Coordinates of C-alpha atoms in Angstrom, one line a residue:
M18 CA -17.2 5.8 -25.0
V19 CA -17.5 5.1 -21.2
S20 CA -20.6 3.7 -19.7
A21 CA -21.8 2.8 -16.2
T22 CA -24.1 -0.1 -15.5
P23 CA -25.6 -0.4 -11.9
L24 CA -24.8 -3.7 -10.2
N25 CA -27.6 -5.8 -8.6
N26 CA -25.2 -6.8 -5.8
P27 CA -23.2 -3.8 -4.7
D28 CA -20.7 -5.8 -2.6
P29 CA -17.1 -5.6 -3.5
L30 CA -16.2 -8.8 -1.6
T31 CA -18.6 -10.9 -3.5
A32 CA -17.2 -9.4 -6.8
F33 CA -13.7 -10.2 -5.6
Q34 CA -14.5 -13.8 -4.8
A35 CA -16.2 -14.3 -8.2
L36 CA -13.2 -12.9 -10.0
A37 CA -10.3 -13.9 -7.7
Y38 CA -8.7 -16.3 -10.3
E39 CA -9.2 -14.2 -13.3
P40 CA -6.0 -12.9 -15.0
Y41 CA -4.3 -10.2 -13.1
V42 CA -7.2 -9.6 -10.7
L43 CA -6.7 -6.4 -8.5
F44 CA -8.8 -5.6 -5.5
L45 CA -8.4 -2.0 -4.1
D46 CA -10.2 -2.7 -0.8
S47 CA -11.4 -0.2 1.8
A48 CA -11.8 -3.0 4.3
D49 CA -12.0 -0.6 7.3
T50 CA -15.2 1.2 6.4
H51 CA -15.3 3.1 9.7
H52 CA -12.2 5.1 8.6
P53 CA -12.9 8.5 7.0
D54 CA -11.0 7.3 3.9
G55 CA -12.6 3.9 3.7
R56 CA -15.4 4.9 1.2
Y57 CA -14.6 3.3 -2.2
A58 CA -13.6 -0.1 -3.5
F59 CA -12.6 -1.3 -6.9
V60 CA -12.3 -4.8 -8.4
M61 CA -10.8 -5.3 -11.8
C62 CA -9.3 -8.1 -14.0
D63 CA -8.1 -8.9 -17.6
P64 CA -6.2 -5.7 -18.5
V65 CA -5.8 -4.5 -22.0
E66 CA -2.1 -4.6 -21.4
I67 CA 0.7 -4.8 -18.7
I68 CA 3.4 -2.3 -18.3
S69 CA 6.4 -3.7 -16.2
S70 CA 9.4 -1.4 -17.1
N71 CA 9.4 2.1 -15.6
F72 CA 7.5 5.4 -15.0
D73 CA 8.4 6.8 -18.4
R74 CA 7.1 3.8 -20.3
L75 CA 3.9 3.9 -18.4
Q76 CA 3.6 7.6 -19.0
E77 CA 4.0 7.0 -22.8
R78 CA 1.4 4.2 -22.8
L79 CA -1.1 6.0 -20.7
A80 CA -0.8 9.0 -23.1
L81 CA -2.0 6.9 -26.0
Y82 CA -5.5 6.5 -24.3
P83 CA -7.9 9.3 -24.5
K84 CA -8.6 11.3 -21.3
H85 CA -12.1 11.0 -20.2
E86 CA -14.2 13.2 -18.2
T87 CA -15.4 11.9 -14.8
I88 CA -19.0 10.6 -14.6
P89 CA -20.5 12.6 -11.8
D90 CA -21.7 11.0 -8.6
L91 CA -19.7 7.8 -9.3
P92 CA -16.5 6.6 -7.6
P93 CA -13.4 8.4 -8.8
F94 CA -11.5 5.6 -10.5
Q95 CA -13.5 4.9 -13.7
G96 CA -10.8 3.0 -15.7
G97 CA -7.2 3.4 -16.4
A98 CA -3.8 2.3 -15.1
A99 CA -3.7 0.4 -11.8
G100 CA -1.2 -2.0 -10.1
L101 CA 2.1 -2.3 -8.2
F102 CA 5.0 0.1 -7.9
S103 CA 7.5 -1.8 -5.9
Y104 CA 10.0 0.0 -3.6
D105 CA 12.8 -1.1 -5.7
L106 CA 11.4 0.9 -8.6
G107 CA 13.2 3.7 -6.9
R108 CA 16.5 2.3 -8.2
S109 CA 15.3 3.5 -11.7
L110 CA 15.2 7.0 -10.3
E111 CA 18.4 7.2 -8.2
N112 CA 21.9 5.7 -8.3
L113 CA 21.8 3.4 -5.3
P114 CA 24.4 0.7 -4.2
N115 CA 23.8 -2.9 -5.2
I116 CA 24.3 -4.8 -2.0
A117 CA 21.0 -6.6 -0.8
K118 CA 19.7 -9.8 -2.4
P119 CA 17.0 -9.1 -5.0
T120 CA 13.5 -10.7 -4.9
T121 CA 11.6 -12.0 -7.9
I122 CA 8.9 -9.4 -7.6
P123 CA 8.9 -6.9 -10.5
D124 CA 9.7 -3.3 -10.0
M125 CA 6.5 -2.4 -11.7
F126 CA 3.4 -4.3 -12.6
V127 CA 0.6 -2.0 -13.8
G128 CA -2.3 -2.9 -16.0
I129 CA -4.4 -0.7 -18.3
Y130 CA -8.0 -1.7 -17.2
D131 CA -10.8 -0.7 -19.5
Q132 CA -13.4 -2.1 -17.1
V133 CA -13.7 -1.6 -13.2
L134 CA -16.2 -2.7 -10.8
A135 CA -16.5 0.4 -8.6
F136 CA -18.3 0.5 -5.2
D137 CA -19.5 3.5 -3.0
L138 CA -19.6 1.7 0.4
R139 CA -21.3 4.6 2.1
A140 CA -24.1 4.7 -0.5
G141 CA -24.3 0.9 -0.7
K142 CA -24.1 1.2 -4.6
G143 CA -21.9 -0.4 -7.3
W144 CA -21.3 0.0 -10.9
L145 CA -19.5 -1.7 -13.8
I146 CA -17.8 1.3 -15.4
S147 CA -16.5 0.2 -18.9
H148 CA -14.7 1.6 -21.9
A149 CA -15.1 -1.9 -23.7
N150 CA -17.7 -3.2 -26.1
K151 CA -21.0 -4.7 -25.0
D152 CA -19.8 -8.3 -25.4
K153 CA -16.8 -7.7 -23.2
Q154 CA -19.1 -6.0 -20.6
Q155 CA -21.6 -8.9 -20.7
A156 CA -18.8 -11.5 -20.3
L157 CA -17.7 -9.7 -17.0
L158 CA -21.2 -9.5 -15.7
D159 CA -21.7 -13.1 -16.4
K160 CA -18.7 -13.9 -14.3
L161 CA -20.1 -12.0 -11.5
G162 CA -23.1 -14.4 -11.5
C163 CA -25.6 -12.1 -13.2
H164 CA -26.0 -14.8 -15.8
P165 CA -28.6 -17.5 -14.6
E166 CA -26.2 -20.3 -15.4
A167 CA -23.1 -18.8 -13.7
Q168 CA -21.8 -20.1 -10.5
P169 CA -19.8 -17.5 -8.4
K170 CA -16.8 -18.9 -6.6
D171 CA -16.8 -18.9 -2.8
L172 CA -13.2 -18.5 -1.3
R173 CA -14.3 -18.8 2.2
H174 CA -13.5 -22.5 2.4
G175 CA -10.2 -22.2 0.4
S176 CA -7.0 -23.7 1.8
F177 CA -4.9 -21.1 3.5
A178 CA -3.2 -23.4 6.1
S179 CA -2.2 -22.6 9.5
L180 CA 1.2 -21.1 10.0
K181 CA 2.3 -20.2 13.6
M182 CA 4.6 -17.3 14.4
T183 CA 7.2 -19.9 15.1
T184 CA 7.0 -21.1 11.5
F185 CA 8.3 -17.6 10.3
E186 CA 12.0 -16.9 10.3
P187 CA 13.5 -13.5 10.4
D188 CA 16.1 -12.6 7.8
V189 CA 18.5 -11.7 10.6
P190 CA 18.6 -12.8 14.2
P191 CA 17.1 -10.4 16.8
D192 CA 20.5 -9.4 18.1
Q193 CA 21.6 -8.5 14.7
Y194 CA 18.5 -6.4 13.9
K195 CA 19.0 -4.6 17.2
A196 CA 22.7 -4.1 16.3
N197 CA 21.5 -2.6 12.9
I198 CA 19.2 -0.2 14.7
G199 CA 22.3 0.9 16.7
R200 CA 24.2 1.5 13.4
V201 CA 21.5 3.6 12.1
I202 CA 21.6 5.7 15.3
N203 CA 25.3 6.1 14.8
Y204 CA 24.8 7.2 11.3
I205 CA 22.5 9.9 12.7
K206 CA 25.0 11.0 15.3
D207 CA 27.7 11.2 12.6
G208 CA 25.5 13.6 10.7
D209 CA 24.7 11.3 7.7
I210 CA 20.9 11.4 8.2
F211 CA 18.2 12.6 10.5
Q212 CA 16.1 9.4 10.3
A213 CA 15.9 6.1 8.5
N214 CA 13.2 3.4 8.3
L215 CA 14.7 0.0 9.2
A216 CA 12.7 -3.2 8.7
Q217 CA 13.2 -6.9 9.5
R218 CA 11.9 -9.5 7.1
F219 CA 10.0 -12.6 8.1
S220 CA 9.4 -15.5 5.7
A221 CA 8.0 -19.1 5.8
P222 CA 7.4 -21.9 3.5
I223 CA 3.8 -22.5 2.4
P224 CA 2.1 -25.8 1.2
A225 CA 1.7 -26.4 -2.6
N226 CA -2.1 -26.0 -2.3
F227 CA -1.9 -22.7 -0.3
D228 CA -4.5 -20.2 -1.7
P229 CA -3.3 -16.5 -1.2
A230 CA -6.7 -15.2 -2.2
A231 CA -8.5 -17.3 0.4
H232 CA -6.0 -16.1 3.0
Y233 CA -6.6 -12.5 2.1
L234 CA -10.2 -12.9 3.3
K235 CA -8.8 -13.8 6.7
L236 CA -6.3 -11.0 6.7
R237 CA -8.8 -8.3 5.8
A238 CA -11.3 -9.6 8.5
H239 CA -8.5 -9.8 11.2
N240 CA -6.9 -6.6 10.4
P241 CA -9.3 -4.3 8.3
A242 CA -7.6 -1.2 6.9
P243 CA -8.7 1.6 4.6
F244 CA -6.0 1.1 2.0
A245 CA -6.0 -2.7 1.8
A246 CA -5.3 -4.5 -1.5
Y247 CA -4.9 -7.8 -3.1
M248 CA -3.2 -8.3 -6.6
N249 CA -2.3 -11.5 -8.5
L250 CA 0.7 -10.9 -10.7
G251 CA 0.7 -14.3 -12.2
N252 CA 3.6 -16.1 -10.3
V253 CA 3.4 -13.6 -7.5
Q254 CA 0.6 -12.5 -5.3
I255 CA 0.5 -9.5 -3.0
S256 CA -1.9 -8.8 -0.2
S257 CA -1.9 -5.8 2.0
A258 CA -3.7 -4.5 5.1
S259 CA -2.2 -1.0 4.7
P260 CA -3.5 1.9 6.9
E261 CA -1.5 4.5 4.9
R262 CA -2.5 6.7 2.0
F263 CA 0.5 7.7 -0.1
L264 CA -0.8 10.1 -2.8
H265 CA -4.3 11.1 -3.7
I266 CA -5.2 13.4 -6.5
S267 CA -8.6 15.0 -7.4
G268 CA -8.6 17.6 -10.0
N269 CA -5.4 19.7 -9.3
H270 CA -5.6 19.0 -5.5
V271 CA -3.0 16.5 -4.2
T272 CA -2.9 15.0 -0.6
T273 CA -0.4 12.7 1.2
R274 CA -1.0 11.4 4.6
P275 CA 2.3 9.9 6.2
I276 CA 2.1 7.7 9.2
K277 CA 4.9 8.0 11.9
G278 CA 4.6 7.0 15.5
T279 CA 3.0 3.7 16.7
R280 CA 1.5 2.1 19.8
P281 CA -0.3 -1.2 20.1
V282 CA -4.1 -1.4 20.6
C283 CA -4.8 -3.1 23.9
A284 CA -7.8 -5.1 25.1
D285 CA -7.7 -3.5 28.4
A286 CA -9.4 -0.1 28.3
D287 CA -7.1 1.6 30.8
E288 CA -3.9 0.2 29.2
N289 CA -5.3 1.1 25.8
T290 CA -5.8 4.8 26.9
R291 CA -2.4 4.9 28.4
Q292 CA -0.8 3.8 25.2
M293 CA -2.7 6.5 23.2
N294 CA -1.8 9.2 25.7
E295 CA 1.9 8.0 25.6
L296 CA 1.9 8.3 21.9
I297 CA 0.3 11.7 21.8
S298 CA 2.8 13.0 24.2
S299 CA 6.0 11.4 22.8
E300 CA 8.5 14.0 21.7
K301 CA 10.3 11.3 19.8
D302 CA 7.4 10.1 17.8
R303 CA 6.3 13.7 17.1
A304 CA 9.8 14.7 15.9
E305 CA 9.9 11.6 13.7
N306 CA 6.6 12.5 12.0
I307 CA 7.6 16.2 11.6
M308 CA 10.7 15.2 9.8
I309 CA 8.8 13.3 7.3
V310 CA 6.3 16.1 6.9
D311 CA 9.1 18.4 6.0
L312 CA 10.5 15.7 3.4
L313 CA 7.1 15.3 1.7
R314 CA 6.5 19.1 1.6
N315 CA 9.8 19.3 -0.2
D316 CA 8.9 16.4 -2.6
L317 CA 5.5 18.0 -3.3
S318 CA 7.1 21.4 -4.1
K319 CA 8.6 19.8 -7.2
T320 CA 5.3 19.4 -8.8
C321 CA 3.0 22.0 -7.0
T322 CA 2.5 25.7 -7.4
A323 CA 4.5 28.1 -5.2
K324 CA 3.0 28.6 -1.6
S325 CA 0.2 26.1 -2.2
I326 CA 1.5 23.5 0.0
K327 CA -0.2 23.3 3.4
V328 CA -0.3 21.0 6.5
P329 CA -3.9 21.1 7.7
E330 CA -3.2 18.1 10.1
L331 CA 0.0 17.5 12.1
C332 CA 0.5 14.4 14.2
K333 CA -3.1 13.5 14.6
L334 CA -3.8 10.4 16.5
E335 CA -5.7 7.7 14.5
S336 CA -6.6 4.2 15.8
F337 CA -6.6 1.1 13.5
A338 CA -7.4 -2.5 14.2
S339 CA -4.1 -3.4 15.9
V340 CA -2.2 -0.2 16.4
H341 CA -2.5 3.5 17.1
H342 CA -0.6 5.9 14.8
L343 CA 0.2 9.6 14.4
V344 CA -0.9 10.7 11.0
S345 CA -0.2 14.1 9.3
T346 CA -1.8 15.5 6.2
I347 CA 0.0 17.6 3.6
T348 CA -1.8 19.1 0.6
G349 CA -0.9 21.1 -2.5
E350 CA -2.2 22.3 -5.9
L351 CA -0.5 20.9 -9.0
A352 CA 1.3 23.2 -11.3
P353 CA 0.1 23.5 -15.0
D354 CA 0.9 20.5 -17.3
I355 CA 1.8 18.3 -14.4
T356 CA 0.4 14.6 -14.5
P357 CA -0.3 12.2 -11.7
L358 CA 2.7 10.2 -12.8
D359 CA 4.9 13.2 -12.5
V360 CA 3.8 13.6 -8.9
L361 CA 4.3 9.9 -8.2
K362 CA 7.8 9.9 -9.7
H363 CA 9.0 12.9 -7.7
C364 CA 7.7 11.5 -4.5
F365 CA 8.6 7.9 -5.0
P366 CA 9.3 5.9 -2.8
G367 CA 7.4 7.6 0.1
G368 CA 9.4 9.4 2.7
S369 CA 7.7 7.8 5.6
I370 CA 9.2 4.4 4.7
T371 CA 12.7 5.7 3.7
G372 CA 13.9 8.6 5.9
A373 CA 15.5 11.9 5.7
P374 CA 17.5 12.8 3.6
K375 CA 15.7 10.3 1.5
I376 CA 18.6 9.2 -0.8
R377 CA 21.1 8.7 2.0
A378 CA 18.5 6.8 4.1
M379 CA 17.8 4.5 1.1
E380 CA 21.6 3.7 0.9
I381 CA 21.7 2.8 4.5
I382 CA 18.6 0.6 4.1
E383 CA 20.4 -1.2 1.2
E384 CA 23.4 -1.7 3.4
L385 CA 21.6 -3.0 6.4
E386 CA 18.6 -4.9 5.1
P387 CA 20.0 -8.2 3.6
T388 CA 17.0 -8.7 1.2
R389 CA 15.6 -6.1 -1.2
R390 CA 12.1 -4.9 -0.2
G391 CA 10.3 -5.9 -3.3
A392 CA 6.6 -4.7 -2.9
Y393 CA 7.2 -3.8 0.8
C394 CA 7.1 0.1 1.1
G395 CA 6.3 0.5 -2.5
S396 CA 2.7 1.3 -3.4
I397 CA -0.4 -0.1 -5.0
G398 CA -2.9 2.3 -6.5
Y399 CA -4.6 3.7 -9.6
I400 CA -4.2 6.5 -12.1
G401 CA -7.4 7.0 -14.1
F402 CA -8.1 8.0 -17.6
N403 CA -9.8 11.0 -16.0
G404 CA -6.7 12.1 -14.1
A405 CA -7.9 10.8 -10.7
M406 CA -5.3 9.0 -8.6
D407 CA -5.1 7.3 -5.2
S408 CA -2.4 5.0 -3.8
N409 CA -1.2 3.4 -0.6
I410 CA 2.1 2.8 1.1
L411 CA 2.6 -1.0 1.1
I412 CA 3.1 -1.6 4.8
R413 CA 1.5 -4.6 6.6
T414 CA 1.9 -6.4 3.3
L415 CA 2.6 -10.0 2.3
S416 CA 4.3 -11.3 -0.8
F417 CA 3.7 -14.8 -2.0
E418 CA 6.4 -16.0 -4.4
Q419 CA 8.2 -19.4 -5.2
G420 CA 6.4 -21.4 -2.4
T421 CA 7.3 -18.8 0.2
V422 CA 5.3 -16.0 2.0
S423 CA 7.2 -13.1 3.4
F424 CA 6.5 -9.7 5.0
S425 CA 8.5 -7.0 6.7
A426 CA 7.9 -4.8 9.8
G427 CA 10.0 -1.9 11.1
G428 CA 10.0 1.7 12.0
G429 CA 11.7 5.1 11.9
I430 CA 14.9 5.4 13.8
T431 CA 16.0 8.8 15.2
A432 CA 18.7 10.0 17.5
S433 CA 16.5 9.5 20.5
S434 CA 15.4 5.9 19.6
D435 CA 15.6 3.3 22.2
I436 CA 16.8 0.0 20.6
E437 CA 14.6 -2.4 22.6
A438 CA 11.6 -0.1 22.1
E439 CA 12.1 0.0 18.3
Y440 CA 12.5 -3.8 18.2
T441 CA 9.2 -4.2 20.1
E442 CA 7.4 -1.7 17.8
S443 CA 8.4 -3.8 14.9
L444 CA 6.8 -6.9 16.5
D445 CA 3.7 -4.9 17.4
K446 CA 3.2 -4.1 13.7
A447 CA 3.9 -7.8 12.7
K448 CA 1.5 -9.3 15.3
A449 CA -1.7 -9.0 13.2
I450 CA 0.0 -10.4 10.2
F451 CA 1.3 -13.5 12.2
E452 CA -2.2 -13.9 13.7
S453 CA -4.0 -13.9 10.3
F454 CA -2.3 -17.5 9.6
Y455 CA -3.6 -19.0 12.9

């Protein structure tokens, strides 16, 4: 039976610091509380089990747990499946070429969490929502410092080193990346695709005592984002300052909010206004966005009722910590007997970070990006026992594995792309990540 215990300290960051080194900790972090979607945060650890195979296996395991009604007036995730769906999980859905070098990051790493610390940031309240017994509930509360003898951890003084931009090496030289952009443009002119998302990957060695959890505190402070996340997979850690929602389900209503079109945020007010106006009036960026809207409308049509798919917002300007974006909103109503995992499976990976048509774009990505994407452009999110779902697109995302930190940045290439401008856009997106290590 599910229960909800109010927390004395309704601060998700304090809870994360207390639990940062617990097994398989996951922090779904609305770090940008000024954003309309930045309302809820969730911290969890010590899952009942881990599923690391594929969507079908997760569907089978999740079906074994009873579906629970939502406790009213509490945050929507009240226990269930949560974790990582890597970009390369898409290989289990489609027959793709095997060209790029693989990473060590698992295609899927999803826990079944029977306890979640849930926070409503607007209300300033938090709860331990639990399906576990009283002893397990008390053990978690003790780790939060609710027991007089407990000593919560403080990550603020942890070691995250200082890595300069020059420490990071791209996986291909700038000239090669620009040439690859040109090859995508040629594919478009030849009629293979309308658009493809092409990224360059940066990596750097990190000291043996480097603490990814401590670094995450700096990342979220420097580049707050409404769909930020941190997850410890054991040998791998993922931290993300993502501004992009992938799929959100409440009841039978599904929403996706793809981002396409970028300009930098500038300290000078006049220049900042110029960048915003340039983005709003850009035919290229608008066309790029609309292509992905059409792709996602098609993806949602596989699991939604006929004529229910709407586009209430098209190419809306939204500003984040380091960049301005064009964001669209697509909604739909789920068909009978459709599960959240069905929706995720039919939309994965997200169209905003693949291209159109999706499969051919993914083939070109595999050809031109020398290393597999791993977590990048996949998703972190939750699927609740109550049927609720929310997930991000893993952009502005760092992977820590085998003594190395890596991340990727890129953009959508269209027939009207300017190669130098696309290269500059990728660096604009990477800038805040580089700066988080200073």
